[in-house]
Amino acid sequence: MKLQPRVFLPGLLLLLLLGQETNQARTIPGENTLEEQLCPENQKNFQFLCDPKKSGSDVPSKSVHSLRPSDIKFVAGIGDVETRPDPGTADAAKPPCCGTGTGPQQACMGVVTVLSDIIRYFNPSVLRPVCPLGERVVPHSGAEDLWTQAKELVRSMQENQQLDFQNDWKLINVFFTNTNQCHLCLFTQQQRRVAAGVDKLTGTLDYLLQEVPKAFVNLVDLSEVAGVSPWRQGTQLSPTAEPCACSEDTSKLSKLVAQWSYQESWERLLASSKYNEQESFTVVFQPFFYETALSPLSEERPLQDAATLALNLWNSMMQPAGQKDEPFRSNERRLTKCPSQEHPYLFTYRNSNYLPMLTDLHKQSEVRDGTEIRCRDMDPSDSIPTSVHRLKAADIKVIGALGDSLTAGNGAGSKPGDILDVLTQYRGLSWSVGGDGNLRTTTTLANILREFNPSLKGFSVGTGKENSPGAFLNQAVAGSVAGDLPGQARRLINLMKNTTLKINFQEDWKIITMFIGSNDLCNFCNDLARYSPQNFTDNIRKALDILHAEVPRAFVNLVKVLEIIGLRELYNEKKVSCPRPILRNLCPCVLNSKDNSTEFAALVEVNKKYQEATQQLVESGRYDTREDFTVVVQPFFEKVDMPKTSDGLPDSSFFAPDCFHFSRKSHAHAASGLWTNMLEPVGQKTTHHDFESEINITCPNEASPFLRTYKNSVQGHGSHLLCQDRAPSASLPTSVHSLRPADIQVVAALGDSLTAGNGIGSKPGDLPDVTTQYRGLSYSSGGDGSLETVTTLPNILRKFNSYLTGYALGTGNANDTNAFLNQAVPGAKAEELAGQVQTLVQRMKDDDRINFHEDWKVITVQIGGSDLCDYCTDSNLYSAANFFAHLRNALDILHREVPRALVNLVDFMSPSVMRQVFLGSPDKCPVQQASVFCNCVLTPRENSQELARLEVITRDYQSSLRELVESGRYDTREDFSVVLQPFFHDVRLPLLEDGRPDTSLFAPDCIHPSQKFHSQLARALWVNMLEPLGRKTDTLDLTADVALSCPTQNEPFLRTLRNSNYTYPTKPAIENWGSDFLCTEWGPSSSVPTSVHKLRPADIKVVAALGDALTTAVGARPSNSSDLLVSWRGLSWSVGGDGALESHTTLPNILKKFNPRIFGFSTGTQEEMAGLNVAVKGARARDMPAQARDLMERVKNSPEINLEEDWKLITLFIGGNDLCHYCEDPEAHSAGEYVQHIQQALDILYELPRAFVNVVQIMELAGLNPGQGGKCDTPLAAQSNCTCFRRSQENMLEMEELQQVNWNFQSGISGFSYWHQYQQREDFTVVVQPFLQNTLVPLNEKGGADLSFFSEDCFHFSERGHAEMAIALWNNMLEPVGHKTTSNNFTYSRTKLKCPSPERPYLHTLRNSQLLQDQAAAGPAVLSWAAPVAAGGGLVVGVGTVMAWRAVRKRLRGNLSTTF
């Protein structure tokens, strides 16, 4: 309906009411208007929102059953309404209702005045109200006084000139009280006494019926509202209180039922009386009861405000007869009810379609809810079991139960409508322990068990309370809450020990069912502390502790508290006949809140926490310390849907007449649900019992005939967690080092097919199914089933936090919804990991289930297996250095973008394990497809070089993981850490009796782990996560019984570097910068090639070099002299030959692996040992022709060299000094001059037969970044040797010009590989090697230039720098022209050297690269560092250049204090 602007009574309402009055008299002596009647403390409690247009009519009603408020012309009252004074608050200035005692007639006037003023809002012409005084002679009875007042009222109305007595409608209120103490007593005497009350009122009502036309009579019972007043309490039906023998049942339920029954008796009598048969006259009972029914004499509830009573009376008139269920409240803010368009009339019994609830009970047929059970095995164990985990149904000899009225059986056998009978406790019908009849007549757990063991003892029969003879071991008490359970447990134990029941307490196996919580939920909002989830669980724990400590041989069912919100659906459906006052008072905290209110949300939350807390209590393992005792949570009540009729309405046949307790029908279903749960494995138990389904009693599983416990439920892939402390932190932690398992709210995973779950659930032999991604079973992110059936990290974490999210379910790829945060992709390599990270981050940000910034996340990363499978196809692409770089890039993104995260970095499976399984079982594994599945791992022969190389690269990958984590790179934030979990490092594969590996641990492809394997992985990962660093298990025994660890009181956190009090081991000093040679194709050509385009590394006989100090290796090692840097020519990257490759990485030492007799390399430091290293310290491009001539002479004059036959490899690298002195004479050092001088040198070398010339580009000097302070803050060598860089720091334009020259130098020589003049001969070529074009050195851990690449002067290269140059040059030589790497990765690894392959056995020239042009990937790779720092070049601009650029940048920022 349309609502008018909110009007409060009094206030604007009074202005509307009083301002619309005519000139009629509004007051009479003793009368107060509405404004005067409402006390200030009550004015705020009522709001009037009615629209009079909605309920008004131009034509007066002809029938009382269509009477509108606007039809009423006159309001009156008879009987006494008396209010109690509030001592010490009397104030003559206040209205008489505001706490000052008033006389009966004055209080009556207060009520009818308010009613009259409300009606005036609908009908402004309503007359002033009347309350006749009456004779009030003491000898008269209350009924006689009413009759006297009625006569006076009739006379008054007849004499009222403004009232058309015959035609105007009148509202007459008859107030009375019932001082008989039995007015709220139960049973048959109540109906008799109500009938007697009606009889006493008959004279008055008959008189009104006879004398007053057009009257609506409210019969207002103030027995409870005013019954405690010390005066006359209004018009009493008897002058003195009559003795009454009420029932001794003083429970809340008893009082509520009595209250409702009293009201229903009045309603029923009046509805069937002659007063409801008239068209112009009716009598309607208007009850007033407080929120909670109390004995009238037990507590005082004085009526201190007549206006409040009037407004409550108005609201009662707005409710249909039979539905007047709102309690009287004197101090609660509430809306004043309004007539509606659908129901604009005052409600009578006829227009309310009233039907009494107390129907003829004798016509109801007997209800039968029995069933049958036929099982093949119903025998007990061959001998009495000693373990509760081997307990069969027929082994049970004793049954008992604890709980509340749902177990006591209140109303279970009551006939429909017999609400009084709900007080009867039908213990023999109780679902968990009743034993009336047998299973064919009554379905209960006890009757089911009696089919297995007819001698069962302890079940309850008949009716009665817990102390009745037939209750036996059903010790549930109606109205109980969790706090009452310990007392019930104590009584139960005493009864079992009592010899009367003839129970062998020590030997007999017992079933005890505990079910509690409904009353706690119904009252939690009234005492949040008492009914908190913590207190609820603590009280259950106390009861279970008693049973655990004292009861031998017991199986305890702890039934989860039911999902109680379904009760609201029944309560709110007005088409279903229910005693709503009883319901609302029994369960106020469930039924009185609105659907979207905070109170309702709190109810749902507490309900869930009750369920979760009890689950956690039992799953802690607290009650699994003895072999003869266990507690099992039975969750069939966890989710409950309201059963419906065929019309879609809530089916009240499942409830007792009070619509709260279970009917016999529900008890039967509950018994069936409990029995089914008892036979279901833990983790697979039904949590949603279908009450609408047909009852079907299942049989125990013949393969596993035992009642299921946590221990015997653990199936092949499940686990049992016995952790007692599963609580989260008291407040959400802000530090990853204080993170408990229960604090984890999100779980995610990245990786390849192992994490994606390929083949986990595939059946043996079903090879095609290996492509199925069983993500829900994945060890690190799967969430299928539960821990008892599927062991995964998420299922473990869900035992600590049932709200965990992010885990994957079922099957599918990474894009599927059910994959959720498992973003692993089959076949993924380290290079693709960053993409997975970006997708994961976006998913977490976008998903409403995740609070990205607040939720703690566990992210498991495992990668590397696919890289190893393809390593041999491109050793550079899949090098350990690249693996390291890609992994670091992915972790950097997580570190930069993801708050509150613990990252598990897991090792990959060793290739040796894969080979052992795959190759060791040729009859079970698809060995013919080895090259397809994992070529580089499965195809190498035993003891081959390929296999040795695989083992080395595997170790390097593993070292990369450790190095990355131990760098401390990811321990810079308080809320983020990466922890290496090493359990996969050493896998111990079980062997069968015949010595072959156990393939049951693998999918049909013998590569991917099966579910059995994944289960072990999950256990091992969990154990690793709780182990401190330095003591983590690094082996995985696939046959071991890996127990799931638990957090402890002293060590409750997931372990990180800091909370482990661990320091990473100091990295061992690197003894040398040598490399490991892993190439297998190293033989020379079958005959000496005549074409340079078919030149293999082993064909090279002579090496030589031209250049500057970089080629002479100045400062490669520390010098004993502080004034002179030594040239360590034997360590020179391009021509040094000291030692061997294993200790010194140089180009000649690499070539020695192909041809040990190679000649021309330099050794040592002496000039005479220079060999064909003709480089000179300080040389520039102009010196290259001279060096070329010098080299020609040395080659021609060497007796070791066959000038015509021997193949020569010459490396030319120059330019650093040209850049350093460019500013002195730009023209002489121009790019044109630079290129011309190099061309002249090449022209000279062109005279050499059989020569392969490397021309190495000078490095890129742009994008320089500041270096660190320390020993290189004042690079004297840089200042003295590189004049132009010293000057350019003063002038930005000069620096930009120098950069341009740098780029011109690079581009000028880049075309030498394509120059036609050097392609004319078959035995000569020039190839430009561009690895320094975009090379940038890495930073150290502090973000500065890594000085280990530089010599003491911070200007030249150290031995490490020379080794990196050699590796880069060698790898460039094996790459096709046009597709050469233009950068160098300076990450340390001994396995970075590329190898020739059968497909590409030659050093690459322009011509032999042509065949690869179309196949090569577009563009060379460029490696960039997070904060790049230039290396040096030529004469190695080095750290001095870095410092120069830093100075320039700081000047640009306005910092002029920096020194070079």
XYZ file of C-alpha atoms in Angstrom, residues 30-312:
283
model
C -11.765 12.751 33.638
C -11.054 12.432 29.889
C -7.622 12.931 28.339
C -6.906 13.330 24.622
C -4.325 11.192 22.814
C -1.721 13.903 23.236
C -2.320 13.885 26.956
C -2.596 10.104 27.234
C 0.797 9.144 25.692
C 3.692 9.397 28.110
C 6.895 10.993 26.838
C 8.797 7.734 27.258
C 6.219 5.946 25.084
C 5.674 8.607 22.447
C 8.773 7.445 20.568
C 7.608 3.816 20.521
C 4.736 4.125 18.066
C 4.652 5.197 14.441
C 1.466 5.752 12.459
C 1.791 5.247 8.704
C -1.800 4.591 7.680
C -3.419 6.121 4.634
C -7.114 6.720 5.495
C -8.036 6.787 1.807
C -7.065 3.164 1.446
C -9.627 1.918 3.973
C -12.396 4.499 3.798
C -15.740 4.182 2.020
C -18.444 6.657 1.059
C -21.177 4.166 1.916
C -21.479 2.967 5.549
C -21.238 -0.788 6.012
C -24.404 -2.778 6.506
C -22.606 -5.742 8.100
C -20.307 -5.873 11.067
C -18.186 -8.284 9.042
C -17.358 -5.571 6.519
C -17.003 -2.790 9.081
C -14.267 -0.257 8.337
C -12.633 2.058 10.889
C -14.148 4.996 9.015
C -17.639 3.582 9.702
C -17.265 3.851 13.481
C -18.999 6.839 15.054
C -18.662 6.090 18.738
C -16.127 4.367 21.054
C -16.879 3.203 24.578
C -15.593 0.930 27.261
C -16.984 -0.966 30.207
C -15.145 -2.820 32.878
C -12.212 -1.459 34.848
C -8.721 -0.785 33.550
C -6.483 -0.003 36.439
C -2.794 0.980 36.315
C -0.262 0.662 39.075
C 1.518 3.739 40.430
C 5.264 3.898 40.140
C 6.445 4.790 43.652
C 8.280 8.057 43.860
C 7.417 9.214 40.357
C 3.987 10.727 40.835
C 3.825 14.069 39.169
C 0.697 16.140 38.792
C 2.107 17.731 35.651
C 2.246 14.389 33.820
C -0.657 12.638 32.155
C -2.197 10.153 34.563
C -0.863 7.206 32.540
C 2.748 8.201 32.993
C 3.613 6.298 36.076
C 1.068 7.724 38.464
C -1.679 5.466 39.672
C -5.074 6.081 38.153
C -8.525 4.965 39.055
C -10.366 2.303 37.026
C -12.717 4.707 35.274
C -9.981 7.215 34.488
C -7.718 4.477 33.040
C -10.588 3.163 30.942
C -11.053 6.667 29.561
C -7.365 6.768 28.708
C -7.686 3.638 26.595
C -10.871 4.565 24.733
C -9.681 8.125 24.151
C -6.612 6.880 22.315
C -8.748 4.452 20.316
C -11.192 7.251 19.513
C -8.400 9.547 18.370
C -6.973 6.849 16.109
C -10.391 6.233 14.564
C -10.841 9.985 14.153
C -7.939 9.787 11.711
C -10.231 7.664 9.500
C -13.521 9.350 10.514
C -13.162 12.948 11.750
C -16.762 12.974 12.957
C -16.260 10.301 15.600
C -17.841 11.301 18.874
C -16.229 11.649 22.225
C -15.714 8.304 23.999
C -17.459 7.130 27.119
C -16.581 4.907 30.089
C -19.652 4.708 32.395
C -18.903 4.779 36.073
C -21.156 1.930 37.194
C -22.516 1.357 40.649
C -19.386 -0.404 41.930
C -21.074 -1.830 44.997
C -18.725 -4.123 46.857
C -21.091 -7.102 47.231
C -21.513 -7.260 43.491
C -19.487 -9.700 41.494
C -17.401 -8.535 38.582
C -19.991 -9.881 36.118
C -22.762 -7.973 37.872
C -20.733 -4.781 37.807
C -20.186 -5.246 34.060
C -23.915 -5.696 33.544
C -24.567 -2.520 35.489
C -22.019 -0.571 33.446
C -23.538 -1.988 30.254
C -26.973 -0.663 31.191
C -25.509 2.764 31.957
C -23.653 2.727 28.653
C -26.815 1.919 26.711
C -28.670 4.687 28.465
C -25.865 7.133 27.737
C -25.819 6.252 24.042
C -29.581 6.545 23.723
C -29.498 9.988 25.295
C -26.593 11.228 23.173
C -28.137 13.661 20.678
C -25.115 13.453 18.373
C -25.360 9.680 18.055
C -27.892 7.982 15.774
C -28.340 5.037 18.119
C -30.042 2.802 15.565
C -27.803 3.501 12.571
C -24.373 4.570 13.793
C -21.689 1.911 14.298
C -20.241 1.579 17.785
C -16.983 0.124 19.077
C -17.519 -1.221 22.585
C -14.616 -2.584 24.629
C -15.417 -4.941 27.483
C -12.417 -5.168 29.843
C -12.155 -8.030 32.305
C -9.636 -10.022 34.275
C -9.588 -13.595 35.473
C -8.111 -13.867 38.942
C -8.598 -17.601 39.074
C -5.081 -19.029 39.235
C -6.190 -21.782 36.877
C -6.748 -19.478 33.918
C -3.362 -20.638 32.574
C -3.553 -24.185 33.801
C -3.484 -26.992 31.306
C -5.578 -29.942 30.390
C -9.338 -30.323 30.413
C -10.001 -28.077 33.421
C -8.878 -25.082 31.356
C -11.601 -25.395 28.703
C -14.156 -25.921 31.470
C -13.067 -22.769 33.263
C -13.023 -20.702 30.063
C -16.589 -21.851 29.423
C -17.452 -20.769 32.941
C -15.937 -17.340 32.245
C -18.022 -16.985 29.125
C -21.099 -17.936 31.106
C -20.392 -15.161 33.620
C -20.106 -12.656 30.789
C -23.186 -13.940 28.981
C -25.557 -11.636 30.788
C -23.654 -8.567 29.755
C -23.035 -9.722 26.193
C -26.649 -10.825 25.773
C -27.818 -7.471 27.033
C -25.611 -5.655 24.532
C -26.743 -7.980 21.729
C -30.370 -7.305 22.580
C -30.178 -3.575 23.186
C -27.392 -2.215 20.992
C -27.746 -2.263 17.221
C -24.656 -2.022 15.024
C -21.984 -2.855 17.569
C -18.459 -4.309 17.334
C -17.556 -5.620 20.795
C -13.950 -6.235 21.831
C -13.747 -8.702 24.702
C -10.417 -7.576 26.211
C -8.773 -9.983 28.624
C -6.334 -8.183 30.912
C -5.739 -11.181 33.153
C -2.002 -11.271 32.569
C -1.387 -7.624 31.754
C -2.988 -6.192 34.858
C -3.285 -9.309 36.934
C -0.631 -8.313 39.419
C -2.043 -4.924 40.394
C -2.534 -4.668 44.146
C -5.994 -3.142 43.626
C -9.023 -4.719 42.024
C -7.335 -5.417 38.666
C -10.296 -4.316 36.647
C -13.561 -6.208 36.395
C -12.986 -9.648 37.864
C -15.015 -12.664 36.865
C -14.864 -13.876 40.456
C -14.492 -11.797 43.586
C -11.750 -13.933 45.115
C -9.004 -16.158 43.815
C -10.037 -19.759 43.547
C -7.679 -22.595 44.473
C -6.250 -24.504 41.529
C -4.100 -27.615 41.227
C -2.076 -26.724 38.124
C 0.430 -29.088 36.612
C 3.848 -29.113 38.222
C 5.433 -28.642 34.796
C 6.908 -25.156 34.962
C 8.949 -25.395 31.773
C 8.874 -22.632 29.218
C 7.101 -24.924 26.777
C 4.451 -25.778 29.346
C 3.736 -22.122 30.048
C 3.611 -21.234 26.367
C 1.247 -24.066 25.545
C -0.990 -23.106 28.462
C -1.052 -19.487 27.337
C -1.928 -20.414 23.773
C -4.506 -22.982 24.870
C -6.233 -20.388 27.024
C -6.513 -17.981 24.086
C -7.615 -20.720 21.680
C -10.349 -21.825 24.079
C -11.836 -18.328 24.174
C -11.567 -17.957 20.409
C -13.212 -21.282 19.746
C -16.135 -20.650 22.100
C -16.838 -17.175 20.752
C -16.491 -18.235 17.129
C -19.151 -20.882 17.613
C -21.453 -18.686 19.681
C -24.578 -16.771 18.687
C -22.560 -13.584 18.774
C -20.857 -14.587 15.539
C -24.088 -15.265 13.702
C -25.360 -11.677 13.520
C -24.870 -9.114 10.755
C -25.022 -6.107 13.029
C -23.343 -7.416 16.137
C -20.203 -9.422 16.948
C -17.904 -10.170 19.848
C -14.160 -10.714 19.237
C -11.695 -11.881 21.850
C -8.621 -9.609 22.130
C -5.893 -11.318 24.187
C -2.929 -9.659 25.880
C 0.102 -11.777 26.752
C 3.678 -10.838 27.456
C 6.559 -12.044 25.279
C 7.376 -14.917 27.627
C 4.576 -16.629 29.487
C 4.976 -16.387 33.221
C 2.760 -17.403 36.064
C 0.621 -14.392 36.997
C 1.818 -14.505 40.540
C 5.458 -15.243 39.890
C 6.619 -11.872 38.563
C 5.194 -8.390 38.499
C 4.346 -6.763 35.176
C 2.235 -3.736 36.061
C 0.282 -1.866 33.447
C 1.556 1.683 33.900
C 0.378 3.226 30.617
C -3.230 2.959 29.409
C -2.310 4.581 26.087
C 0.199 1.827 25.400
C -2.499 -0.734 26.054
C -4.813 1.108 23.680
C -2.306 1.080 20.857
C -1.613 -2.617 21.388
